[in-house]
Coordinates of C-alpha atoms in Angstrom, one line a residue:
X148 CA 0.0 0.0 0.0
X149 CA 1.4 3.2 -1.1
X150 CA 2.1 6.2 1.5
X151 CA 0.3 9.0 1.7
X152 CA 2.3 11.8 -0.5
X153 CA 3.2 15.5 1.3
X154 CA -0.5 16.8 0.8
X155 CA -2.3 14.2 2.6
X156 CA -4.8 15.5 4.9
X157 CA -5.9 14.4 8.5
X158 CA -9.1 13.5 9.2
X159 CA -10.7 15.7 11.8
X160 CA -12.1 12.7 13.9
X161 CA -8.3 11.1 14.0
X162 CA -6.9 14.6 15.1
X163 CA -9.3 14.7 18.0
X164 CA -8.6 11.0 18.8
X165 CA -4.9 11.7 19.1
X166 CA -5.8 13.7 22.0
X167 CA -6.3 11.9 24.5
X168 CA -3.4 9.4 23.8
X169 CA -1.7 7.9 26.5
X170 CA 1.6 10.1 27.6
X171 CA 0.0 13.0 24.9
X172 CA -3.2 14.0 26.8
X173 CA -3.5 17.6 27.7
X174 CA -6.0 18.9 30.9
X175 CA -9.0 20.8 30.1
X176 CA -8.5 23.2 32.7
X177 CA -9.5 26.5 31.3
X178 CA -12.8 27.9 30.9
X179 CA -14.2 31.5 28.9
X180 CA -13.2 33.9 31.1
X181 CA -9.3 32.4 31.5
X182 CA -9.5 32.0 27.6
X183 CA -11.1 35.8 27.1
X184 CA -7.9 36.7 29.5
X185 CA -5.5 35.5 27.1
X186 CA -6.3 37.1 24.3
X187 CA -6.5 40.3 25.9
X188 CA -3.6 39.4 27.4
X189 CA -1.7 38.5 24.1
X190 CA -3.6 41.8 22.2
X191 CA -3.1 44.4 24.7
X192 CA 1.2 45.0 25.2
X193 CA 2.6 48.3 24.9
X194 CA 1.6 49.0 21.7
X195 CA -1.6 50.7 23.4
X196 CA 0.9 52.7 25.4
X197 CA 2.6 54.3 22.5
X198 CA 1.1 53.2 19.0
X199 CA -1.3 56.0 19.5
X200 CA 1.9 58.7 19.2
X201 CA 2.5 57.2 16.0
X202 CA -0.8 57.0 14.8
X203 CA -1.4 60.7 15.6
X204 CA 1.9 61.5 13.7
X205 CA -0.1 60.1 10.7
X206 CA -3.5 60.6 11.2
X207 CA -3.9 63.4 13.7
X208 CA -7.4 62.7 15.6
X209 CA -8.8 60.8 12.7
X210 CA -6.5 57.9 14.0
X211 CA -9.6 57.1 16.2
X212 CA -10.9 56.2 12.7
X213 CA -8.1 53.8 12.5
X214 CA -8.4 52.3 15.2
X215 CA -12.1 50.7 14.2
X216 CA -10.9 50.3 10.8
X217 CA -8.1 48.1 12.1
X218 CA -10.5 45.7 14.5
X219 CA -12.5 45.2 11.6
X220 CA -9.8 44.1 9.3
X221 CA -8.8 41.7 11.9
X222 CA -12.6 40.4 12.8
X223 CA -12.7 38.8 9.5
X224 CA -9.6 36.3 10.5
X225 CA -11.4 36.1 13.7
X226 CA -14.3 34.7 13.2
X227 CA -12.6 32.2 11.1
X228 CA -10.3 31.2 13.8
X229 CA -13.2 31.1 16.0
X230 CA -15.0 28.5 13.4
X231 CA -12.0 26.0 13.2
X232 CA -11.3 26.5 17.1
X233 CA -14.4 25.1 17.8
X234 CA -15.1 22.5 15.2
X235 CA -11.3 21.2 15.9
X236 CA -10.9 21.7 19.5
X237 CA -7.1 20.5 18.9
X238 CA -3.8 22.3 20.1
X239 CA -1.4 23.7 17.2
X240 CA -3.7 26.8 15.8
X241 CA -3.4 27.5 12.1
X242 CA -0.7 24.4 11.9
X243 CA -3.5 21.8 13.1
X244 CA -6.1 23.8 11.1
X245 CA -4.0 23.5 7.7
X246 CA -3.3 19.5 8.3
X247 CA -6.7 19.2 8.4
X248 CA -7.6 21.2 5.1
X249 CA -4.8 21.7 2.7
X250 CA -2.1 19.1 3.5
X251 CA 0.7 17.7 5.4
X252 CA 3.0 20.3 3.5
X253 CA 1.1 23.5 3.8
X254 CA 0.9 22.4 7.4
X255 CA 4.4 22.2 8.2
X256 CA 5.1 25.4 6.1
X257 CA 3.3 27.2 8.4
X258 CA 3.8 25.5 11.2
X259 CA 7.7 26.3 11.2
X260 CA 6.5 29.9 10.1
X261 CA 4.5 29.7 13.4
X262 CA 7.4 28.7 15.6
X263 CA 9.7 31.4 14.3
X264 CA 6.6 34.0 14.7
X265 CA 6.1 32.8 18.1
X266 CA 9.9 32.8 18.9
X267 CA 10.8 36.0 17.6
X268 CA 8.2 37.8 19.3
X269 CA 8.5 36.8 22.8
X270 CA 12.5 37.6 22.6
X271 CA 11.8 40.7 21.2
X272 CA 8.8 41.4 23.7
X273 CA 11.0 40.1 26.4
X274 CA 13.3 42.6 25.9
X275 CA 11.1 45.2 25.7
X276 CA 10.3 44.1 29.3
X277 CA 13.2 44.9 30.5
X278 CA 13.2 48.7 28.7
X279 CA 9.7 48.6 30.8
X280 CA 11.4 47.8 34.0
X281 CA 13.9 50.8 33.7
X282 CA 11.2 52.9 32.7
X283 CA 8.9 52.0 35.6
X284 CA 12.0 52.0 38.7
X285 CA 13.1 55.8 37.2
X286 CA 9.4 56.8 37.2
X287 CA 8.4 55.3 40.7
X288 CA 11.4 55.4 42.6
X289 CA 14.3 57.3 40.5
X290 CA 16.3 54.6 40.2
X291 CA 17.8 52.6 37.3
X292 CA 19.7 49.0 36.4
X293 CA 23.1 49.5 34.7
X294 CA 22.5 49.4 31.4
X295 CA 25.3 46.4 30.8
X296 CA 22.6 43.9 32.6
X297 CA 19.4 46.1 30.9
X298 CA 20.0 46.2 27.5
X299 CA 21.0 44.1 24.8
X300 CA 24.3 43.8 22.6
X301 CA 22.4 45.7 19.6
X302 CA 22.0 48.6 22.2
X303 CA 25.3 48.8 23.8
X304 CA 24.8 45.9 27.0
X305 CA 26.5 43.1 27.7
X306 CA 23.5 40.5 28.2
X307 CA 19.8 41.3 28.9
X308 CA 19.5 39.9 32.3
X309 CA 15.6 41.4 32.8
X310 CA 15.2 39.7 29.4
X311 CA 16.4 36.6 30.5
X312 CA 14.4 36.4 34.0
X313 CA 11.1 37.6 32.7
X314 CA 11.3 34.9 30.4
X315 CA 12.6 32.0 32.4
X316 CA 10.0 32.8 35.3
X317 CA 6.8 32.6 32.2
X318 CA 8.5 29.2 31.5
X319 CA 8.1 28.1 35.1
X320 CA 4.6 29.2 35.0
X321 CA 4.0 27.4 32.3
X322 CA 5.8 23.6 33.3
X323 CA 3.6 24.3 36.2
X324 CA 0.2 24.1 34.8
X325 CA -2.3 25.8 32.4
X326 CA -5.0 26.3 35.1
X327 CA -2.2 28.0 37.5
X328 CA -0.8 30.3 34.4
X329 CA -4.5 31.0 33.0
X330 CA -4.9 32.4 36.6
X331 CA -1.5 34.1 36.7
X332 CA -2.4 35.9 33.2
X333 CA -5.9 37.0 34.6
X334 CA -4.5 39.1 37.4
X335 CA -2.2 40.3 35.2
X336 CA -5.2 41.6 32.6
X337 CA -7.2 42.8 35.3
X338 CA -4.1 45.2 36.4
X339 CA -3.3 46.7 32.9
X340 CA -7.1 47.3 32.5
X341 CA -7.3 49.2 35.4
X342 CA -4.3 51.1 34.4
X343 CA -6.0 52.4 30.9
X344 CA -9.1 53.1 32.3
X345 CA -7.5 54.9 35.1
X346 CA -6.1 57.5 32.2
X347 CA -9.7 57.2 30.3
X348 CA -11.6 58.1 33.5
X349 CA -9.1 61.4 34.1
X350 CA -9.1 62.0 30.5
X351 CA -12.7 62.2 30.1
X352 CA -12.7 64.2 33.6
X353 CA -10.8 67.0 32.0
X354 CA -11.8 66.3 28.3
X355 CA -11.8 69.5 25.7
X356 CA -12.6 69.4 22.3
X357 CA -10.0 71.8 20.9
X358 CA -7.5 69.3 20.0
X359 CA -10.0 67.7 17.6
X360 CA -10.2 70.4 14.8
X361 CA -8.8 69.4 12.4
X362 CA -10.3 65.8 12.4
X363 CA -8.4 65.0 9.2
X364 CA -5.3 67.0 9.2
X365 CA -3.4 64.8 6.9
X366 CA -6.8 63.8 4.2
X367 CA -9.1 60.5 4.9
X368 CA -6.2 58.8 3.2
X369 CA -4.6 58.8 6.4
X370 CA -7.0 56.9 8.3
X371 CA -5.9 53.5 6.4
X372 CA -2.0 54.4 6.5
X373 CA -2.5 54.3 10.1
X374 CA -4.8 51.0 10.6
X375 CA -2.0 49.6 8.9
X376 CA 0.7 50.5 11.8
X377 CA -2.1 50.1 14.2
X378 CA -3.8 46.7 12.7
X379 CA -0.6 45.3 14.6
X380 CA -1.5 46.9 18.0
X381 CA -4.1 44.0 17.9
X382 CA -2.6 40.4 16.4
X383 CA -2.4 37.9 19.3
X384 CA -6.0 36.8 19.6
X385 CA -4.7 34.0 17.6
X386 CA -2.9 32.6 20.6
X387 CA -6.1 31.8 22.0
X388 CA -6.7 29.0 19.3
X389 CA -3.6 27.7 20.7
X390 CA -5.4 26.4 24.0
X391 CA -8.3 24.5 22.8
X392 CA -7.1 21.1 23.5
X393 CA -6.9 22.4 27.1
X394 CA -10.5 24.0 27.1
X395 CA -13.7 22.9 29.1
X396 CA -16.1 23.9 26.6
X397 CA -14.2 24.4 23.5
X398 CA -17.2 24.4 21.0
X399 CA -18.7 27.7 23.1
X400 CA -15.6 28.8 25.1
X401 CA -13.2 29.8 22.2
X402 CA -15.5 31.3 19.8
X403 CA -16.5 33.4 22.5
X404 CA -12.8 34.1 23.9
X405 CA -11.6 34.9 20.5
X406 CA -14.5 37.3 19.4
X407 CA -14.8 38.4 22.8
X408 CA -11.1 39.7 23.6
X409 CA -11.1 41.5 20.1
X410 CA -14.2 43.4 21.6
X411 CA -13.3 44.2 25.0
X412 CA -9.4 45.4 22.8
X413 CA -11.2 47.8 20.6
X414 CA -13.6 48.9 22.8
X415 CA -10.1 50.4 25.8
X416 CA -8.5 51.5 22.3
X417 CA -10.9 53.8 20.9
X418 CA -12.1 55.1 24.4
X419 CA -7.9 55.6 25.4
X420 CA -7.6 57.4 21.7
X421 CA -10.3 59.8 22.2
X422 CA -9.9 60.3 25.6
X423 CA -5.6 61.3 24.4
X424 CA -6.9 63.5 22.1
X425 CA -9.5 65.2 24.9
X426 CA -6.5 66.5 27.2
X427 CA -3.5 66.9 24.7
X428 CA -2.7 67.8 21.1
X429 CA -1.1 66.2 17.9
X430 CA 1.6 67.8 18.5
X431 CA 2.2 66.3 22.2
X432 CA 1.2 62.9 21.1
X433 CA 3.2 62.2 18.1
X434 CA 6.8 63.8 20.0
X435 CA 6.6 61.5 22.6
X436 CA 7.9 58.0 23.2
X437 CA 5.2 57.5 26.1
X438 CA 2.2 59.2 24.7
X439 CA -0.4 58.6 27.5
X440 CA 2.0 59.7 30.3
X441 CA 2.8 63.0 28.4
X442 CA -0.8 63.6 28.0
X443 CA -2.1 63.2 31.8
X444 CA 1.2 65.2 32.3
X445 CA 0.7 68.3 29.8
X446 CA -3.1 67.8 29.5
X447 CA -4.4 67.2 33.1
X448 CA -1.1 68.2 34.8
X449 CA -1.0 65.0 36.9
X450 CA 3.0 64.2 37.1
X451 CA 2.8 61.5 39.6
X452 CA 0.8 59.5 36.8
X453 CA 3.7 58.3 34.8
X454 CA 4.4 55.7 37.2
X455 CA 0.9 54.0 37.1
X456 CA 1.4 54.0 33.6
X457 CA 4.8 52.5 33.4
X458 CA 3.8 49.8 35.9
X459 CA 0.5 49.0 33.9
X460 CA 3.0 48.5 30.8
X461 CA 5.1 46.3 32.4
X462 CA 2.5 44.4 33.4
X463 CA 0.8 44.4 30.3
X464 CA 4.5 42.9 28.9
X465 CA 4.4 40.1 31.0
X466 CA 1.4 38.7 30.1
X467 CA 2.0 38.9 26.4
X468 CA 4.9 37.3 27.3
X469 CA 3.1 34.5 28.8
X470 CA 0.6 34.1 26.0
X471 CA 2.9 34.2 23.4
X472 CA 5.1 31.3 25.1
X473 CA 2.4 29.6 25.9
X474 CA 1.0 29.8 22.3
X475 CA 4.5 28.6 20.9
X476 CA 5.0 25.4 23.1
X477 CA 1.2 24.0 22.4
X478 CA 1.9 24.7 18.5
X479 CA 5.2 22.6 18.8
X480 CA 4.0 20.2 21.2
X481 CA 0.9 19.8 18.3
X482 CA 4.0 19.2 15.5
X483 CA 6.3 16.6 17.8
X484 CA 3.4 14.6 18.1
X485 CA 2.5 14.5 14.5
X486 CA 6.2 13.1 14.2
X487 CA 6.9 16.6 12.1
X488 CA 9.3 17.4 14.7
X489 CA 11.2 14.8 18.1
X490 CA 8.1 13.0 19.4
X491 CA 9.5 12.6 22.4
X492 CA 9.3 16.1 23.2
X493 CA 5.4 15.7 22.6
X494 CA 5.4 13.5 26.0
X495 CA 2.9 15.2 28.9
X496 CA 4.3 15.6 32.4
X497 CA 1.8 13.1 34.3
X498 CA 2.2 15.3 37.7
X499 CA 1.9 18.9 35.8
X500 CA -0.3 18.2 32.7
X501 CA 2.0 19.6 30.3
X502 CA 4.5 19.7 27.7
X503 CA 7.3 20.4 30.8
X504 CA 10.2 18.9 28.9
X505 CA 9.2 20.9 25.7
X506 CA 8.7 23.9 27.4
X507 CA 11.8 24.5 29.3
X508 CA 13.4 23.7 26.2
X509 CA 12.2 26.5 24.4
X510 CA 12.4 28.9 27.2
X511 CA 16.3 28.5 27.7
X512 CA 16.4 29.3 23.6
X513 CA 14.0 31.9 23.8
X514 CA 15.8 33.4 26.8
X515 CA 19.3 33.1 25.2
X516 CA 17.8 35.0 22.0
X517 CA 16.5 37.7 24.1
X518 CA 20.0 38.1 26.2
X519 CA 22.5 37.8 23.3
X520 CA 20.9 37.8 19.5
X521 CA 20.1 41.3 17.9
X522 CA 16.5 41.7 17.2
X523 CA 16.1 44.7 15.1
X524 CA 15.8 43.5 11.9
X525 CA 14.3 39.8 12.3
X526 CA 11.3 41.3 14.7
X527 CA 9.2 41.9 11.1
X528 CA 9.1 38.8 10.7
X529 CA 6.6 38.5 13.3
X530 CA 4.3 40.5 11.1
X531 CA 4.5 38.7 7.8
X532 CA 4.3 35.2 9.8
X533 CA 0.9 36.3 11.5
X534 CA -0.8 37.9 8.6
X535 CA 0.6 34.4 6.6
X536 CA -1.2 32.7 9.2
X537 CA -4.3 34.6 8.6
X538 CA -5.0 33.8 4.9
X539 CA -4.5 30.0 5.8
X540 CA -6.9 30.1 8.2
X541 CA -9.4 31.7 6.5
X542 CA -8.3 29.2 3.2
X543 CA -9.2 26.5 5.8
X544 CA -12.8 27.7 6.9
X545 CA -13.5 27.8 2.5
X546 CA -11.7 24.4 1.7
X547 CA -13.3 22.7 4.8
X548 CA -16.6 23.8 4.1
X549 CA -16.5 22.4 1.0
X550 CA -14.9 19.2 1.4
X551 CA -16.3 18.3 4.6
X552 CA -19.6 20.2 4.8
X553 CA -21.7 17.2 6.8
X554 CA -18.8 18.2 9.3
X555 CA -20.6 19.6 12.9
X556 CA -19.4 23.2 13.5
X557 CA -20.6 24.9 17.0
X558 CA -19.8 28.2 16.0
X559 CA -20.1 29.2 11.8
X560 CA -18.3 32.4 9.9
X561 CA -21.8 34.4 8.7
X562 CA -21.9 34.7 4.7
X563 CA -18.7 32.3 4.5
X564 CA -16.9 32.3 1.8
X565 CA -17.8 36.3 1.7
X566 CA -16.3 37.2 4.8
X567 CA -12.9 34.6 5.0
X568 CA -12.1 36.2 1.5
X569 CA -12.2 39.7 3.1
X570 CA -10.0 38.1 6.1
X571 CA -7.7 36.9 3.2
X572 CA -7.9 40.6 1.3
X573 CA -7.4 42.7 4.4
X574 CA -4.1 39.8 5.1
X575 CA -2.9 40.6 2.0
X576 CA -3.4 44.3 1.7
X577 CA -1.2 45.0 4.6
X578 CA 1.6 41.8 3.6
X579 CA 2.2 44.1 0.4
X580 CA 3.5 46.9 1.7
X581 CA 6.2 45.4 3.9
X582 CA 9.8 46.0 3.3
X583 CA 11.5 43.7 1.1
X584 CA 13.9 42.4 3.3
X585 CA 11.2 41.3 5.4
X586 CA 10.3 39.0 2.5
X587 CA 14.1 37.8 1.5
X588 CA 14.4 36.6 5.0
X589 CA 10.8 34.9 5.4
X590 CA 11.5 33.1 2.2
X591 CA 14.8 31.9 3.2
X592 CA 13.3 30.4 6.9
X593 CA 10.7 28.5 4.9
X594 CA 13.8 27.0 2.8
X595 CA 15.3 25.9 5.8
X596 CA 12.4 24.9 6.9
X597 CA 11.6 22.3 3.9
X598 CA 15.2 21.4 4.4
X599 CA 14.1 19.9 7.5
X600 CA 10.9 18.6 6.3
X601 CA 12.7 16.9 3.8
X602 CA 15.6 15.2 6.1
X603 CA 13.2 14.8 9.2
X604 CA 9.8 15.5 9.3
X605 CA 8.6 13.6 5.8
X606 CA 10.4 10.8 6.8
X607 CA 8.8 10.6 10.9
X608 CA 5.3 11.8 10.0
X609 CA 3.2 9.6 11.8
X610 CA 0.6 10.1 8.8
X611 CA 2.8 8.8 6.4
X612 CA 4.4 5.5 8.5
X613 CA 0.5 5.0 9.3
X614 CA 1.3 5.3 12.9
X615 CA -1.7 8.1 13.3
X616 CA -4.7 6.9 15.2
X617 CA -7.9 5.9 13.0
X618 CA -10.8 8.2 13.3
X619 CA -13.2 7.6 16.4
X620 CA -16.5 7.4 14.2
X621 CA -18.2 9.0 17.5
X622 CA -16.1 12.1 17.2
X623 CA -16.9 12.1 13.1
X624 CA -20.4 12.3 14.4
X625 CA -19.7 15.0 17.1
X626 CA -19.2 13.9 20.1
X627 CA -15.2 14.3 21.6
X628 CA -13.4 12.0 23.6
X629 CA -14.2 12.0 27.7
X630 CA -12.3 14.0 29.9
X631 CA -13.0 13.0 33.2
X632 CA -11.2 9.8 34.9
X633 CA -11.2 7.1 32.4
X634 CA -7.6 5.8 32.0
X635 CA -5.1 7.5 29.9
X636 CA -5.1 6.0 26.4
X637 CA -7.1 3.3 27.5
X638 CA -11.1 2.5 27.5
X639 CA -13.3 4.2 29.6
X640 CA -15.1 1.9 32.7
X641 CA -17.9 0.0 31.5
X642 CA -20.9 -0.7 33.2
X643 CA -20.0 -3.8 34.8
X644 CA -16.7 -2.6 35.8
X645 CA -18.8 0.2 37.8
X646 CA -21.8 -1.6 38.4
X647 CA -23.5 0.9 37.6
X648 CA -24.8 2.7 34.2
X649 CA -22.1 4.0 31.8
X650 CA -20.9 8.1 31.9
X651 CA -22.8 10.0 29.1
X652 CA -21.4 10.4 26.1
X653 CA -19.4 14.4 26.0
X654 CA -19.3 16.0 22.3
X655 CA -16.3 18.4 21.7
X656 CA -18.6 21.5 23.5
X657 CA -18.5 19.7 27.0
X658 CA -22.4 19.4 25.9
X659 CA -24.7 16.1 26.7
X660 CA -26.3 13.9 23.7
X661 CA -29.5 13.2 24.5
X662 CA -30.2 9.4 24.5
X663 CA -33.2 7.3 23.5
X664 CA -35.1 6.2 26.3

C-alpha cells in the first residue's frame, strides 16, 4: 500500500482521537473567562501605550478612525479562527487547522513559520520588558539598572539579564500548569485594565474638544496608512486557538474568547484614543515616546501619573509574554506529536499536565535569544508570519466547508466564503506593503524549513508510516473524547466494571447527547 504523498490531509475525527493518547493527553482546565484573558492578554502590550503617538503623527485625531478600521480588518480572521477552534478543539492553531484542510506540506510550512513567529516575538517582547522595567524604577522610585545587565548587545549591553528572568520565570509558570498560568495571566489583565481606564476616566474628567479640529489634518487617506501600523496593536487573539485542547467547553468557550477579547481590545482603544486626544494635542502625542504619560502630564497636569502607567505597561509585557510562550510550546507540542518534529518532546508531564520537557526547552532558547541575538531586523518577521497565518486560516474555513460540509461546527463564519475572503484581502493588503527584506528573510526560513521537512519530518510523520490513530467514528459524528477519569489512552469503565450505568457520552462542546429512552 502506497504512503500517503506530502499533501495528505488528516481527518478531523483522528486529530481529536490523538488527543487523549496515553503520555500526549492535555488537561481541560480552562474555561471562557481564563480564555477571554488570554487574548487580551496577548492583544493588549505596549503598543496601546505608545502606538497612538504614531498613529497621531499620521493621522492626527482621525487615528480614532483607524483604530475601528483596524479591529474590523482583523474580525474577518477572527471569526474564522473562531470556526475552526471550535469545530477542531485540537492544540497547534493555524498548523492543526491546515493538516486538516490543505495538507501535510502547507501544514508544516506554516507551522515552522509559526514557531519562528512565536519565537521572535517573545524575545523581542521580552526585551522590551526589560526597557519597561527601567522605565517603571526611574518613574516610581528614581532609580535605574546598569545598562550592561538592561540592554542588549544591539543597544550597547553586555546580556539582557531582565530579558532573561522575565522569560525563564513565564516558563516556570507554564511547566507548572495551564489552570495556574491561566490564573496568573488573569490578574495580570485585570491590572493593565485598570491602568488604561484609570487614564480614560481622568481624560474624560478634563476632556476639551479643541485638540480635535482638524479631524483629518493629513486627508481621509490617512485613516488607512494608520490602521495599517495600528492593525498590529491587535494580532495575538490568535494565541487563543492555541489552547483549545486544554479548554472545558471548547465548542462555546473559544469562539467566544476569541471574538470576545477582540471586543473588550477595541472597545479600551478607541475610548484611550479619544480620551488622548480630549487633554493633549497632535503635537504632544506624536513627539513622545510615552504618549499617555505625556498627556495626563501636559493635558491634566498630573505628574505623579507616569508611574501608574509604566507599571500598567510592564505588566501588560508580562502577560504577552506569557501568552505568546504559551501559544509557541502548544503549536510545537501539536508538531512533535504529529512526528513533524522529536516525538519525544510531545510526551505530557503526568504530575503537571504539560508539555514540561518541551517547554523548558524553548524557554532556555528563547531566553538566550532575548539576552544575546540582535532583534532589530528579524522582529518583522513576526508581522509577515501572522498575517501568513491569517489567509491559511481563512483558506481552511473555505476548503473545509466544501470538502467536509456534513462536518458539525458549534460556532459558523456568517456569509462564508464572503467574509474569509475579506479576512484573506485585508491579510494581503497590509503583507504588500512590507519591506523587502522582510520578504528575503521569510523566504529563506521557509527554505530551511523544507530542508528539515525533507531530512526529518517527511520521513517521521506519523501520517505517512500509518502510525496516526484511526478516526473515532463518535467524534466524526460529534461527540469528543471523555475528559473525566477514564484511564489514559485506554477505554473508559464500563458498566459492569462500575456496576453501575455508563458516563454519558461528552461532544467536543463539553455538551450532553440526549439518549433514547
Amino acid at each position: 500500500m502506497a504512503k500517503p504523498g506530502i499533501f495528505a490531509i488528516r481527518d478531523v475525527a483522528s486529530l481529536v482521537t490523538e488527543t487523549r493518547e496515553s503520555g500526549h493527553e492535555l488537561k481541560r482546565a480552562v474555561g471562557a473567562t481564563h480564555l477571554t484573558a488570554m487574548g487580551v492578554g496577548a492583544i493588549i502590550g505596549t503598543g496601546i501605550f505608545v502606538v497612538i503617538g504614531e498613529g497621531a503623527a499620521l493621522a492626527g485625531p482621525a487615528v480614532i478612525l483607524s483604530f475601528v478600521l483596524a479591529a474590523v480588518a482583523c474580525t474577518f480572521s477572527a471569526l474564522s479562527y473562531a470556526e475552526l477552534s471550535a469545530a477542531i478543539p485540537v492544540s497547534g492553531s493555524a498548523y492543526t487547522y491546515a493538516y486538516a484542510t490543505l495538507g501535510e506540506i502547507v501544514a508544516w510550512i506554516i507551522g515552522w513559520d509559526l514557531i519562528l513567529e512565536y519565537g521572535v516575538s517573545v524575545a523581542a517582547i521580552a526585551v522590551g520588558w526589560g526597557g519597561n522595567l527601567n522605565v517603571f524604577l526611574d518613574a516610581a522610585f528614581g532609580i535605574s539598572l546598569p545598562e550592561a545587565i538592561s540592554a542588549p548587545p544591539e543597544k550597547g549591553g553586555v546580556v539582557n539579564l531582565p530579558a532573561v528572568f522575565i522569560v525563564l520565570a513565564i516558563t516556570a509558570l507554564l511547566v507548572r500548569g495551564v489552570r495556574e498560568s491561566a490564573r496568573a495571566n488573569l490578574v495580570m489583565v485585570g491590572v493593565k485594565l485598570v491602568a488604561l481606564l484609570f487614564f480614560i476616566v481622568i481624560a474624560f474628567s478634563n476632556f476639551s474638544t479643541g485638540n480635535f479640529t482638524p479631524f483629518t489634518p493629513e486627508g481621509s487617506g490617512s485613516v488607512t496608512t494608520a490602521a495599517a501600523i495600528i492593525f498590529f496593536a491587535y494580532i495575538g487573539f490568535d494565541a487563543v486557538s492555541t489552547g483549545s485542547e486544554e479548554a472545558r467547553n471548547p465548542a462555546k468557550d473559544l469562539p467566544l474568547a476569541i471574538i470576545g477579547s477582540l471586543v473588550i481590545c477595541t472597545v479600551f482603544y478607541v475610548l484611550t484614543a479619544v480620551g488622548a486626544f480630549g487633554i493633549a494635542s497632535r503635537e504632544q502625542l506624536q513627539d513622545s515616546e510615552a504618549p499617555l504619560a505625556t498627556a495626563l502630564n501636559d493635558g491634566a497636569g498630573i505628574s505623579w501619573a507616569a508611574w501608574v502607567l509604566a507599571l500598567g505597561a510592564l505588566v501588560a509585557i508580562t502577560s504577552v509574554v506569557l501568552v505568546i510562550l504559551y501559544g509557541q510550546t502548544r503549536i510545537f507540542f501539536a508538531m512533535c506529536r504529529d512526528g513533524l518534529m522529536p516525538a519525544r518532546l510531545a510526551t505530557v508531564n503526568p504530575r503537571f499536565g504539560t508539555p514540561a520537557r518541551l517547554t523548558i526547552g524553548l524557554g532556555v532558547v528563547i531566553s538566550i535569544l532575548a539576552a544575546l541575538v540582535p532583534l532589530n531586523e528579524i522582529v518583522q518577521l513576526v508581522n509577515i508570519g501572522t498575517l501568513f497565518a491569517f489567509i491559511l486560516v481563512n483558506v481552511g474555513v473555505i476548503v473545509l466547508r466544501r470538502t467536509r460540509p456534513e462536518m458539525p461546527r458549534p460556532y459558523k463564519v456568517p456569509l462564508s466564503p464572503v467574509f474569509p475572503l475579506l479576512g484573506i484581502a485585508f491579510a494581503v493588503w497590509l503583507m504588500k506593503d512590507l519591506p523587502l527584506g522582510t520578504w528575503i528573510r521569510f523566504v529563506a526560513w521557509l527554505a530551511l524549513g523544507m530542508i528539515i521537512y525533507a531530512a526529518y519530518g517527511y520521513r517521521n510523520s506519523r501520517l505517512r508510516r500509518g502510525e496516526a490513530p484511526p478516526a473515532d467514528l463518535s467524534l466524526a459524528a460529534g461527540d469528543a473524547p471523555a475528559t473525566g477519569d477514564a484511564p489514559a489512552g485506554g477505554a473508559a469503565p464500563t458498566a459492569a466494571d462500575a456496576g453501575t450505568a455508563p458516563p454519558p457520552e461528552r461532544r467536543p462542546d463539553g455538551q450532553t447527547p440526549e439518549r433514547a429512552p
